PDB file of C-alpha atoms and ligand atoms in Angstrom:
ATOM      1  CA  MET E   1     -92.555 127.895  82.108  1.00  0.00           C
ATOM      2  CA  LEU E   2     -94.422 127.557  85.406  1.00  0.00           C
ATOM      3  CA  THR E   3     -98.088 128.471  85.467  1.00  0.00           C
ATOM      4  CA  GLU E   4     -99.013 131.085  88.051  1.00  0.00           C
ATOM      5  CA  LEU E   5    -102.544 131.823  89.256  1.00  0.00           C
ATOM      6  CA  LYS E   6    -103.377 134.856  91.408  1.00  0.00           C
ATOM      7  CA  LEU E   7    -106.394 134.088  93.555  1.00  0.00           C
ATOM      8  CA  GLY E   8    -107.071 137.115  95.738  1.00  0.00           C
ATOM      9  CA  ASP E   9    -104.200 137.185  98.228  1.00  0.00           C
ATOM     10  CA  MET E  10    -103.095 133.656  97.316  1.00  0.00           C
ATOM     11  CA  THR E  11    -100.717 132.583  94.565  1.00  0.00           C
ATOM     12  CA  VAL E  12    -100.610 129.044  93.198  1.00  0.00           C
ATOM     13  CA  ARG E  13     -97.598 128.347  91.022  1.00  0.00           C
ATOM     14  CA  GLY E  14     -96.477 125.147  89.354  1.00  0.00           C
ATOM     15  CA  LEU E  15     -97.217 122.511  86.769  1.00  0.00           C
ATOM     16  CA  SER E  16     -99.620 119.611  86.572  1.00  0.00           C
ATOM     17  CA  VAL E  17    -100.430 117.096  83.844  1.00  0.00           C
ATOM     18  CA  GLY E  18    -102.148 113.831  84.775  1.00  0.00           C
ATOM     19  CA  GLY E  19     -99.745 110.885  84.852  1.00  0.00           C
ATOM     20  CA  ILE E  20     -96.784 113.114  83.891  1.00  0.00           C
ATOM     21  CA  TYR E  21     -96.034 115.547  86.714  1.00  0.00           C
ATOM     22  CA  THR E  22     -97.706 117.547  89.466  1.00  0.00           C
ATOM     23  CA  ALA E  23     -95.794 120.032  91.639  1.00  0.00           C
ATOM     24  CA  LEU E  24     -97.402 123.156  93.084  1.00  0.00           C
ATOM     25  CA  HIS E  25     -96.136 125.952  95.311  1.00  0.00           C
ATOM     26  CA  VAL E  26     -98.368 128.065  97.564  1.00  0.00           C
ATOM     27  CA  PRO E  27     -95.999 130.765  98.876  1.00  0.00           C
ATOM     28  CA  GLN E  28     -98.608 132.316 101.193  1.00  0.00           C
ATOM     29  CA  PHE E  29     -98.529 129.183 103.356  1.00  0.00           C
ATOM     30  CA  ASP E  30     -94.907 128.207 102.642  1.00  0.00           C
ATOM     31  CA  LEU E  31     -96.276 124.955 101.211  1.00  0.00           C
ATOM     32  CA  GLY E  32     -95.475 122.588  98.395  1.00  0.00           C
ATOM     33  CA  LEU E  33     -98.167 120.276  97.029  1.00  0.00           C
ATOM     34  CA  ASP E  34     -96.632 117.112  95.556  1.00  0.00           C
ATOM     35  CA  VAL E  35     -93.256 116.888  93.896  1.00  0.00           C
ATOM     36  CA  GLY E  36     -93.537 115.163  90.525  1.00  0.00           C
ATOM     37  CA  LEU E  37     -91.102 117.824  89.304  1.00  0.00           C
ATOM     38  CA  ALA E  38     -88.639 119.897  91.300  1.00  0.00           C
ATOM     39  CA  PRO E  39     -88.904 123.520  90.137  1.00  0.00           C
ATOM     40  CA  ARG E  40     -86.570 125.841  92.072  1.00  0.00           C
ATOM     41  CA  THR E  41     -89.520 127.791  93.465  1.00  0.00           C
ATOM     42  CA  LEU E  42     -90.375 124.743  95.607  1.00  0.00           C
ATOM     43  CA  ALA E  43     -86.928 124.378  97.139  1.00  0.00           C
ATOM     44  CA  GLY E  44     -87.426 126.928  99.908  1.00  0.00           C
ATOM     45  CA  VAL E  45     -90.738 125.659 101.292  1.00  0.00           C
ATOM     46  CA  ARG E  46     -91.017 124.668 104.912  1.00  0.00           C
ATOM     47  CA  THR E  47     -93.576 121.902 104.369  1.00  0.00           C
ATOM     48  CA  LEU E  48     -94.470 119.575 101.507  1.00  0.00           C
ATOM     49  CA  LEU E  49     -97.816 117.767 101.334  1.00  0.00           C
ATOM     50  CA  LEU E  50     -97.686 114.481  99.409  1.00  0.00           C
ATOM     51  CA  THR E  51    -101.017 113.040  98.317  1.00  0.00           C
ATOM     52  CA  HIS E  52     -99.731 109.576  97.374  1.00  0.00           C
ATOM     53  CA  GLY E  53     -96.768 107.588  96.131  1.00  0.00           C
ATOM     54  CA  HIS E  54     -97.248 107.610  92.342  1.00  0.00           C
ATOM     55  CA  VAL E  55     -94.133 108.871  90.585  1.00  0.00           C
ATOM     56  CA  ASP E  56     -95.885 111.807  88.896  1.00  0.00           C
ATOM     57  CA  HIS E  57     -96.431 113.159  92.442  1.00  0.00           C
ATOM     58  CA  VAL E  58     -93.380 112.009  94.426  1.00  0.00           C
ATOM     59  CA  GLY E  59     -90.738 111.115  91.833  1.00  0.00           C
ATOM     60  CA  SER E  60     -88.675 114.307  92.170  1.00  0.00           C
ATOM     61  CA  LEU E  61     -88.386 114.377  95.966  1.00  0.00           C
ATOM     62  CA  GLY E  62     -84.697 113.430  95.786  1.00  0.00           C
ATOM     63  CA  THR E  63     -84.036 116.212  93.258  1.00  0.00           C
ATOM     64  CA  LEU E  64     -85.808 118.757  95.476  1.00  0.00           C
ATOM     65  CA  LEU E  65     -83.707 117.719  98.474  1.00  0.00           C
ATOM     66  CA  GLY E  66     -80.585 117.963  96.310  1.00  0.00           C
ATOM     67  CA  ILE E  67     -81.489 121.544  95.353  1.00  0.00           C
ATOM     68  CA  ARG E  68     -82.017 122.373  99.042  1.00  0.00           C
ATOM     69  CA  ALA E  69     -78.570 120.953  99.881  1.00  0.00           C
ATOM     70  CA  LEU E  70     -77.045 122.971  97.025  1.00  0.00           C
ATOM     71  CA  GLN E  71     -78.647 126.094  98.467  1.00  0.00           C
ATOM     72  CA  GLY E  72     -77.158 125.315 101.868  1.00  0.00           C
ATOM     73  CA  GLN E  73     -80.479 124.761 103.609  1.00  0.00           C
ATOM     74  CA  ARG E  74     -79.783 122.977 106.850  1.00  0.00           C
ATOM     75  CA  SER E  75     -83.221 122.209 108.262  1.00  0.00           C
ATOM     76  CA  PRO E  76     -84.776 119.030 106.867  1.00  0.00           C
ATOM     77  CA  LEU E  77     -87.882 119.475 104.744  1.00  0.00           C
ATOM     78  CA  ARG E  78     -91.045 118.523 106.618  1.00  0.00           C
ATOM     79  CA  VAL E  79     -92.946 116.075 104.421  1.00  0.00           C
ATOM     80  CA  ILE E  80     -96.536 115.230 105.328  1.00  0.00           C
ATOM     81  CA  MET E  81     -97.831 112.097 103.634  1.00  0.00           C
ATOM     82  CA  PRO E  82    -100.138 109.097 104.055  1.00  0.00           C
ATOM     83  CA  ALA E  83     -98.857 107.051 107.014  1.00  0.00           C
ATOM     84  CA  GLU E  84     -98.825 103.923 104.807  1.00  0.00           C
ATOM     85  CA  ILE E  85     -96.070 105.281 102.514  1.00  0.00           C
ATOM     86  CA  VAL E  86     -93.602 106.702 105.066  1.00  0.00           C
ATOM     87  CA  ASP E  87     -91.369 103.589 105.098  1.00  0.00           C
ATOM     88  CA  ALA E  88     -91.248 103.317 101.298  1.00  0.00           C
ATOM     89  CA  VAL E  89     -90.402 107.022 100.911  1.00  0.00           C
ATOM     90  CA  GLN E  90     -87.633 106.696 103.516  1.00  0.00           C
ATOM     91  CA  HIS E  91     -86.232 103.595 101.759  1.00  0.00           C
ATOM     92  CA  SER E  92     -86.190 105.375  98.414  1.00  0.00           C
ATOM     93  CA  LEU E  93     -84.306 108.296  99.992  1.00  0.00           C
ATOM     94  CA  GLU E  94     -81.780 105.882 101.517  1.00  0.00           C
ATOM     95  CA  ALA E  95     -81.121 104.479  98.045  1.00  0.00           C
ATOM     96  CA  THR E  96     -80.825 107.977  96.566  1.00  0.00           C
ATOM     97  CA  SER E  97     -78.497 109.019  99.401  1.00  0.00           C
ATOM     98  CA  ALA E  98     -76.271 106.021  98.615  1.00  0.00           C
ATOM     99  CA  LEU E  99     -76.070 107.175  94.990  1.00  0.00           C
ATOM    100  CA  GLN E 100     -75.270 110.742  96.077  1.00  0.00           C
ATOM    101  CA  HIS E 101     -72.800 109.899  98.853  1.00  0.00           C
ATOM    102  CA  TRP E 102     -74.770 112.604 100.640  1.00  0.00           C
ATOM    103  CA  PRO E 103     -77.610 112.168 103.106  1.00  0.00           C
ATOM    104  CA  LEU E 104     -80.970 113.347 101.762  1.00  0.00           C
ATOM    105  CA  THR E 105     -83.094 113.485 104.870  1.00  0.00           C
ATOM    106  CA  ILE E 106     -86.604 114.651 105.625  1.00  0.00           C
ATOM    107  CA  GLU E 107     -88.759 115.099 108.681  1.00  0.00           C
ATOM    108  CA  ALA E 108     -91.486 112.587 107.783  1.00  0.00           C
ATOM    109  CA  VAL E 109     -94.978 113.077 109.173  1.00  0.00           C
ATOM    110  CA  GLY E 110     -97.381 110.249 108.373  1.00  0.00           C
ATOM    111  CA  LEU E 111    -101.070 111.075 108.674  1.00  0.00           C
ATOM    112  CA  ARG E 112    -104.249 109.034 108.477  1.00  0.00           C
ATOM    113  CA  ALA E 113    -107.636 110.375 107.418  1.00  0.00           C
ATOM    114  CA  GLY E 114    -109.076 112.612 110.137  1.00  0.00           C
ATOM    115  CA  GLU E 115    -105.701 113.437 111.693  1.00  0.00           C
ATOM    116  CA  GLU E 116    -104.203 116.929 111.735  1.00  0.00           C
ATOM    117  CA  THR E 117    -100.848 118.550 112.410  1.00  0.00           C
ATOM    118  CA  PRO E 118     -99.753 122.185 112.907  1.00  0.00           C
ATOM    119  CA  LEU E 119     -98.089 124.136 110.089  1.00  0.00           C
ATOM    120  CA  GLY E 120     -97.034 127.092 112.248  1.00  0.00           C
ATOM    121  CA  SER E 121     -98.756 129.909 114.191  1.00  0.00           C
ATOM    122  CA  ASP E 122    -102.521 129.424 113.830  1.00  0.00           C
ATOM    123  CA  LEU E 123    -102.293 127.320 110.652  1.00  0.00           C
ATOM    124  CA  PHE E 124    -103.047 123.561 110.600  1.00  0.00           C
ATOM    125  CA  VAL E 125    -103.523 120.822 108.029  1.00  0.00           C
ATOM    126  CA  ARG E 126    -106.066 118.006 108.278  1.00  0.00           C
ATOM    127  CA  ALA E 127    -105.989 114.850 106.168  1.00  0.00           C
ATOM    128  CA  HIS E 128    -109.089 113.482 104.463  1.00  0.00           C
ATOM    129  CA  GLN E 129    -109.555 110.109 102.800  1.00  0.00           C
ATOM    130  CA  ALA E 130    -109.008 110.113  99.050  1.00  0.00           C
ATOM    131  CA  PHE E 131    -109.886 107.113  96.873  1.00  0.00           C
ATOM    132  CA  HIS E 132    -107.146 106.068  94.470  1.00  0.00           C
ATOM    133  CA  LEU E 133    -105.325 102.909  93.352  1.00  0.00           C
ATOM    134  CA  VAL E 134    -102.806 103.366  96.198  1.00  0.00           C
ATOM    135  CA  PRO E 135    -103.096 105.009  99.664  1.00  0.00           C
ATOM    136  CA  CYS E 136    -103.985 108.637  99.040  1.00  0.00           C
ATOM    137  CA  LEU E 137    -104.988 111.660 101.122  1.00  0.00           C
ATOM    138  CA  ALA E 138    -106.686 114.970 100.421  1.00  0.00           C
ATOM    139  CA  TYR E 139    -105.687 117.921 102.591  1.00  0.00           C
ATOM    140  CA  GLU E 140    -107.479 120.834 104.203  1.00  0.00           C
ATOM    141  CA  VAL E 141    -105.382 123.778 105.422  1.00  0.00           C
ATOM    142  CA  PHE E 142    -107.178 125.906 107.985  1.00  0.00           C
ATOM    143  CA  ARG E 143    -106.645 128.586 110.596  1.00  0.00           C
ATOM    144  CA  ARG E 144    -107.827 127.957 114.119  1.00  0.00           C
ATOM    145  CA  VAL E 145    -108.885 131.366 115.400  1.00  0.00           C
ATOM    146  CA  ARG E 146    -110.460 132.728 118.574  1.00  0.00           C
ATOM    147  CA  LYS E 147    -113.585 134.762 117.905  1.00  0.00           C
ATOM    148  CA  LEU E 148    -116.019 136.486 120.188  1.00  0.00           C
ATOM    149  CA  HIS E 149    -118.557 133.859 121.285  1.00  0.00           C
ATOM    150  CA  PRO E 150    -121.836 134.317 119.345  1.00  0.00           C
ATOM    151  CA  SER E 151    -123.703 135.005 122.584  1.00  0.00           C
ATOM    152  CA  TRP E 152    -121.530 138.130 123.058  1.00  0.00           C
ATOM    153  CA  VAL E 153    -121.757 139.492 119.520  1.00  0.00           C
ATOM    154  CA  GLY E 154    -123.593 142.839 119.436  1.00  0.00           C
ATOM    155  CA  ARG E 155    -123.306 143.446 123.200  1.00  0.00           C
ATOM    156  CA  PRO E 156    -121.905 146.850 124.302  1.00  0.00           C
ATOM    157  CA  GLY E 157    -118.111 147.149 124.390  1.00  0.00           C
ATOM    158  CA  ASN E 158    -117.934 148.106 128.076  1.00  0.00           C
ATOM    159  CA  GLU E 159    -119.969 145.029 129.016  1.00  0.00           C
ATOM    160  CA  ILE E 160    -117.572 142.826 127.048  1.00  0.00           C
ATOM    161  CA  ALA E 161    -114.562 144.542 128.650  1.00  0.00           C
ATOM    162  CA  ARG E 162    -116.032 143.996 132.150  1.00  0.00           C
ATOM    163  CA  ALA E 163    -116.612 140.310 131.402  1.00  0.00           C
ATOM    164  CA  ARG E 164    -113.023 139.936 130.207  1.00  0.00           C
ATOM    165  CA  GLU E 165    -111.674 141.613 133.330  1.00  0.00           C
ATOM    166  CA  ALA E 166    -113.818 139.297 135.431  1.00  0.00           C
ATOM    167  CA  GLY E 167    -112.071 136.379 133.720  1.00  0.00           C
ATOM    168  CA  GLU E 168    -115.130 135.168 131.844  1.00  0.00           C
ATOM    169  CA  ASP E 169    -114.410 133.079 128.741  1.00  0.00           C
ATOM    170  CA  ILE E 170    -116.078 135.146 126.043  1.00  0.00           C
ATOM    171  CA  PHE E 171    -114.266 133.582 123.087  1.00  0.00           C
ATOM    172  CA  ALA E 172    -115.068 130.574 120.944  1.00  0.00           C
ATOM    173  CA  VAL E 173    -112.475 128.718 118.871  1.00  0.00           C
ATOM    174  CA  THR E 174    -113.438 128.354 115.223  1.00  0.00           C
ATOM    175  CA  GLU E 175    -111.777 127.062 112.079  1.00  0.00           C
ATOM    176  CA  ARG E 176    -111.324 129.159 108.966  1.00  0.00           C
ATOM    177  CA  PRO E 177    -110.690 126.806 105.999  1.00  0.00           C
ATOM    178  CA  GLU E 178    -108.215 128.465 103.646  1.00  0.00           C
ATOM    179  CA  LEU E 179    -107.094 125.850 101.155  1.00  0.00           C
ATOM    180  CA  ALA E 180    -108.084 122.320 100.187  1.00  0.00           C
ATOM    181  CA  TYR E 181    -106.235 120.008  97.821  1.00  0.00           C
ATOM    182  CA  ALA E 182    -107.577 116.778  96.339  1.00  0.00           C
ATOM    183  CA  THR E 183    -106.071 114.940  93.408  1.00  0.00           C
ATOM    184  CA  ASP E 184    -105.803 111.390  92.150  1.00  0.00           C
ATOM    185  CA  THR E 185    -109.072 110.296  93.631  1.00  0.00           C
ATOM    186  CA  LEU E 186    -112.616 109.326  92.807  1.00  0.00           C
ATOM    187  CA  VAL E 187    -115.064 112.204  93.175  1.00  0.00           C
ATOM    188  CA  SER E 188    -116.412 110.517  96.316  1.00  0.00           C
ATOM    189  CA  VAL E 189    -113.619 112.346  98.181  1.00  0.00           C
ATOM    190  CA  LEU E 190    -116.001 115.343  98.136  1.00  0.00           C
ATOM    191  CA  ASP E 191    -118.943 113.363  99.456  1.00  0.00           C
ATOM    192  CA  HIS E 192    -116.845 111.953 102.323  1.00  0.00           C
ATOM    193  CA  ALA E 193    -115.247 115.304 103.179  1.00  0.00           C
ATOM    194  CA  PRO E 194    -117.788 118.093 102.542  1.00  0.00           C
ATOM    195  CA  ALA E 195    -115.345 120.437 104.325  1.00  0.00           C
ATOM    196  CA  LEU E 196    -113.531 120.629 100.979  1.00  0.00           C
ATOM    197  CA  PHE E 197    -116.505 122.534  99.511  1.00  0.00           C
ATOM    198  CA  ALA E 198    -116.051 125.255 102.142  1.00  0.00           C
ATOM    199  CA  ALA E 199    -112.342 126.065 101.736  1.00  0.00           C
ATOM    200  CA  LYS E 200    -111.629 129.546 100.412  1.00  0.00           C
ATOM    201  CA  THR E 201    -109.634 127.937  97.598  1.00  0.00           C
ATOM    202  CA  LEU E 202    -110.119 124.347  96.447  1.00  0.00           C
ATOM    203  CA  ILE E 203    -107.510 122.805  94.159  1.00  0.00           C
ATOM    204  CA  ILE E 204    -108.953 119.635  92.667  1.00  0.00           C
ATOM    205  CA  GLU E 205    -108.235 117.323  89.779  1.00  0.00           C
ATOM    206  CA  ALA E 206    -110.428 117.237  86.694  1.00  0.00           C
ATOM    207  CA  THR E 207    -108.341 114.725  84.786  1.00  0.00           C
ATOM    208  CA  PHE E 208    -110.966 114.158  82.091  1.00  0.00           C
ATOM    209  CA  LEU E 209    -113.181 116.841  80.596  1.00  0.00           C
ATOM    210  CA  ASP E 210    -115.442 115.442  77.895  1.00  0.00           C
ATOM    211  CA  GLY E 211    -116.606 112.373  76.006  1.00  0.00           C
ATOM    212  CA  ARG E 212    -113.117 111.390  74.892  1.00  0.00           C
ATOM    213  CA  LYS E 213    -112.905 109.202  78.012  1.00  0.00           C
ATOM    214  CA  SER E 214    -115.662 106.877  79.158  1.00  0.00           C
ATOM    215  CA  MET E 215    -116.843 107.211  82.742  1.00  0.00           C
ATOM    216  CA  GLU E 216    -116.001 103.536  83.215  1.00  0.00           C
ATOM    217  CA  ALA E 217    -112.359 104.181  82.274  1.00  0.00           C
ATOM    218  CA  VAL E 218    -112.243 107.305  84.473  1.00  0.00           C
ATOM    219  CA  HIS E 219    -113.386 105.257  87.454  1.00  0.00           C
ATOM    220  CA  ALA E 220    -111.025 102.377  86.654  1.00  0.00           C
ATOM    221  CA  GLY E 221    -108.110 104.804  87.044  1.00  0.00           C
ATOM    222  CA  CYS E 222    -109.707 106.355  90.158  1.00  0.00           C
ATOM    223  CA  HIS E 223    -109.922 109.865  88.713  1.00  0.00           C
ATOM    224  CA  ILE E 224    -112.525 112.625  88.382  1.00  0.00           C
ATOM    225  CA  HIS E 225    -114.453 113.568  85.233  1.00  0.00           C
ATOM    226  CA  LEU E 226    -115.689 117.137  84.823  1.00  0.00           C
ATOM    227  CA  ASP E 227    -119.270 115.797  84.577  1.00  0.00           C
ATOM    228  CA  GLU E 228    -118.954 114.693  88.210  1.00  0.00           C
ATOM    229  CA  LEU E 229    -117.955 118.185  89.340  1.00  0.00           C
ATOM    230  CA  ILE E 230    -120.781 119.727  87.284  1.00  0.00           C
ATOM    231  CA  ALA E 231    -123.204 117.383  89.061  1.00  0.00           C
ATOM    232  CA  ARG E 232    -122.084 118.966  92.359  1.00  0.00           C
ATOM    233  CA  ALA E 233    -121.924 122.562  91.054  1.00  0.00           C
ATOM    234  CA  GLU E 234    -124.361 123.883  93.657  1.00  0.00           C
ATOM    235  CA  GLN E 235    -122.258 122.555  96.521  1.00  0.00           C
ATOM    236  CA  PHE E 236    -119.039 124.466  95.780  1.00  0.00           C
ATOM    237  CA  ARG E 237    -118.964 127.397  98.208  1.00  0.00           C
ATOM    238  CA  ASN E 238    -115.282 128.081  97.463  1.00  0.00           C
ATOM    239  CA  GLU E 239    -114.241 131.572  96.403  1.00  0.00           C
ATOM    240  CA  HIS E 240    -111.779 130.015  93.991  1.00  0.00           C
ATOM    241  CA  LEU E 241    -111.884 126.596  92.344  1.00  0.00           C
ATOM    242  CA  VAL E 242    -108.636 125.517  90.681  1.00  0.00           C
ATOM    243  CA  LEU E 243    -108.839 122.582  88.265  1.00  0.00           C
ATOM    244  CA  MET E 244    -105.633 120.717  87.494  1.00  0.00           C
ATOM    245  CA  HIS E 245    -104.100 117.306  86.622  1.00  0.00           C
ATOM    246  CA  PHE E 246    -105.662 117.426  83.131  1.00  0.00           C
ATOM    247  CA  SER E 247    -104.908 114.461  80.920  1.00  0.00           C
ATOM    248  CA  GLN E 248    -102.384 115.083  78.159  1.00  0.00           C
ATOM    249  CA  MET E 249    -105.120 114.052  75.711  1.00  0.00           C
ATOM    250  CA  TYR E 250    -106.226 117.716  76.027  1.00  0.00           C
ATOM    251  CA  ARG E 251    -104.097 120.532  74.673  1.00  0.00           C
ATOM    252  CA  PRO E 252    -103.545 123.299  77.222  1.00  0.00           C
ATOM    253  CA  ASP E 253    -105.084 125.893  74.883  1.00  0.00           C
ATOM    254  CA  GLU E 254    -108.378 123.986  74.593  1.00  0.00           C
ATOM    255  CA  VAL E 255    -109.026 123.483  78.322  1.00  0.00           C
ATOM    256  CA  ASN E 256    -110.531 126.911  79.054  1.00  0.00           C
ATOM    257  CA  GLY E 257    -112.830 126.655  76.028  1.00  0.00           C
ATOM    258  CA  ILE E 258    -114.158 123.311  77.275  1.00  0.00           C
ATOM    259  CA  LEU E 259    -114.754 124.819  80.738  1.00  0.00           C
ATOM    260  CA  ASP E 260    -116.522 127.833  79.133  1.00  0.00           C
ATOM    261  CA  ALA E 261    -118.843 125.520  77.236  1.00  0.00           C
ATOM    262  CA  ARG E 262    -119.551 123.039  80.008  1.00  0.00           C
ATOM    263  CA  LEU E 263    -119.494 124.695  83.459  1.00  0.00           C
ATOM    264  CA  PRO E 264    -122.556 126.544  84.772  1.00  0.00           C
ATOM    265  CA  PRO E 265    -121.758 130.300  84.499  1.00  0.00           C
ATOM    266  CA  ALA E 266    -121.885 130.947  88.271  1.00  0.00           C
ATOM    267  CA  LEU E 267    -119.227 128.283  88.848  1.00  0.00           C
ATOM    268  CA  ARG E 268    -117.204 129.173  85.738  1.00  0.00           C
ATOM    269  CA  GLN E 269    -116.647 132.709  87.113  1.00  0.00           C
ATOM    270  CA  ARG E 270    -114.821 131.251  90.123  1.00  0.00           C
ATOM    271  CA  THR E 271    -112.988 128.491  88.272  1.00  0.00           C
ATOM    272  CA  HIS E 272    -109.362 128.674  87.148  1.00  0.00           C
ATOM    273  CA  ALA E 273    -107.574 126.095  85.029  1.00  0.00           C
ATOM    274  CA  LEU E 274    -103.957 125.373  85.906  1.00  0.00           C
ATOM    275  CA  VAL E 275    -102.721 125.473  82.307  1.00  0.00           C
ATOM    276  CA  PRO E 276     -99.910 127.413  80.622  1.00  0.00           C
ATOM    277  CA  ALA E 277    -101.506 130.432  78.930  1.00  0.00           C
ATOM    278  CA  ASP E 278    -102.107 130.266  75.162  1.00  0.00           C
ATOM    279  CA  ASN E 279     -99.916 127.248  74.801  1.00  0.00           C
ATOM    280  CA  ALA E 280    -100.608 124.390  72.454  1.00  0.00           C
ATOM    281  CA  ASN E 281     -98.231 122.049  74.271  1.00  0.00           C
ATOM    282  CA  TRP E 282     -97.632 121.076  77.860  1.00  0.00           C
ATOM    283  CA  PRO E 283     -94.219 122.220  79.135  1.00  0.00           C
ATOM    284  CA  GLY E 284     -91.551 119.566  78.799  1.00  0.00           C
TER     285      GLY E 284
HETATM  286 ZN1   ZN J   1    -101.398 111.846  89.134  1.00  0.00          ZN
HETATM  287 ZN1   ZN J   2    -101.906 108.648  91.057  1.00  0.00          ZN
END
């Protein structure tokens, strides 16, 4: 019942329907993205990124922690979220713990736009400002890698080796953006954080797809319309673009047809819809 997309060496697995539930698992990075449902595949992740506090994104956190306890996992889940919602999330877990007679604890990491935190080895996550009805963040997961400094590229190997032995710093630190995630936001998230256009894979909401929703209503709910992504088609340098968080006004089996008809071909080739295959109804 989960949708699974294979994007090169990355898998994205989960479910997402706007206003109903969003919960994604990216096994390659041991990451969960929101927890509006608690599928078992998410229970083993080391880190969960929460975009914001709406129930279709955070409502199943208690269930996920319960599954972890059932599985005997001892280390608390690391939950990265907007700094403004840490207290409310902790209070809700205290209430749930009281119901359970069992402590459901997390390692809470509150971030503000522009801040970053390590995810392990050379992997980091940076928060970007998203624009929603409540505090909301977009995330950029990147590797920080040491590469030969451009001034040394193409020089003979023995020269480079001599410089290294002499203790010269011949490396430059660069960032390799792997994954970006933006949902429940106005499209201006992209204009404020152009780094999202450069991630190898960008997972982004396209809650509304055609004329069934007026642009005024889309903006009132602080969401993105496909027209607004089409207007920026030339800017997407991502290898893979994953669209998700579709409104339930669209049937899953009509989404790809709408994308075929509306996206410029060069972008359509790289675009994947997070929808259950050949299904007329959303799961659940
Ligand atoms: Zn949502
Ligand atoms: Zn929301």
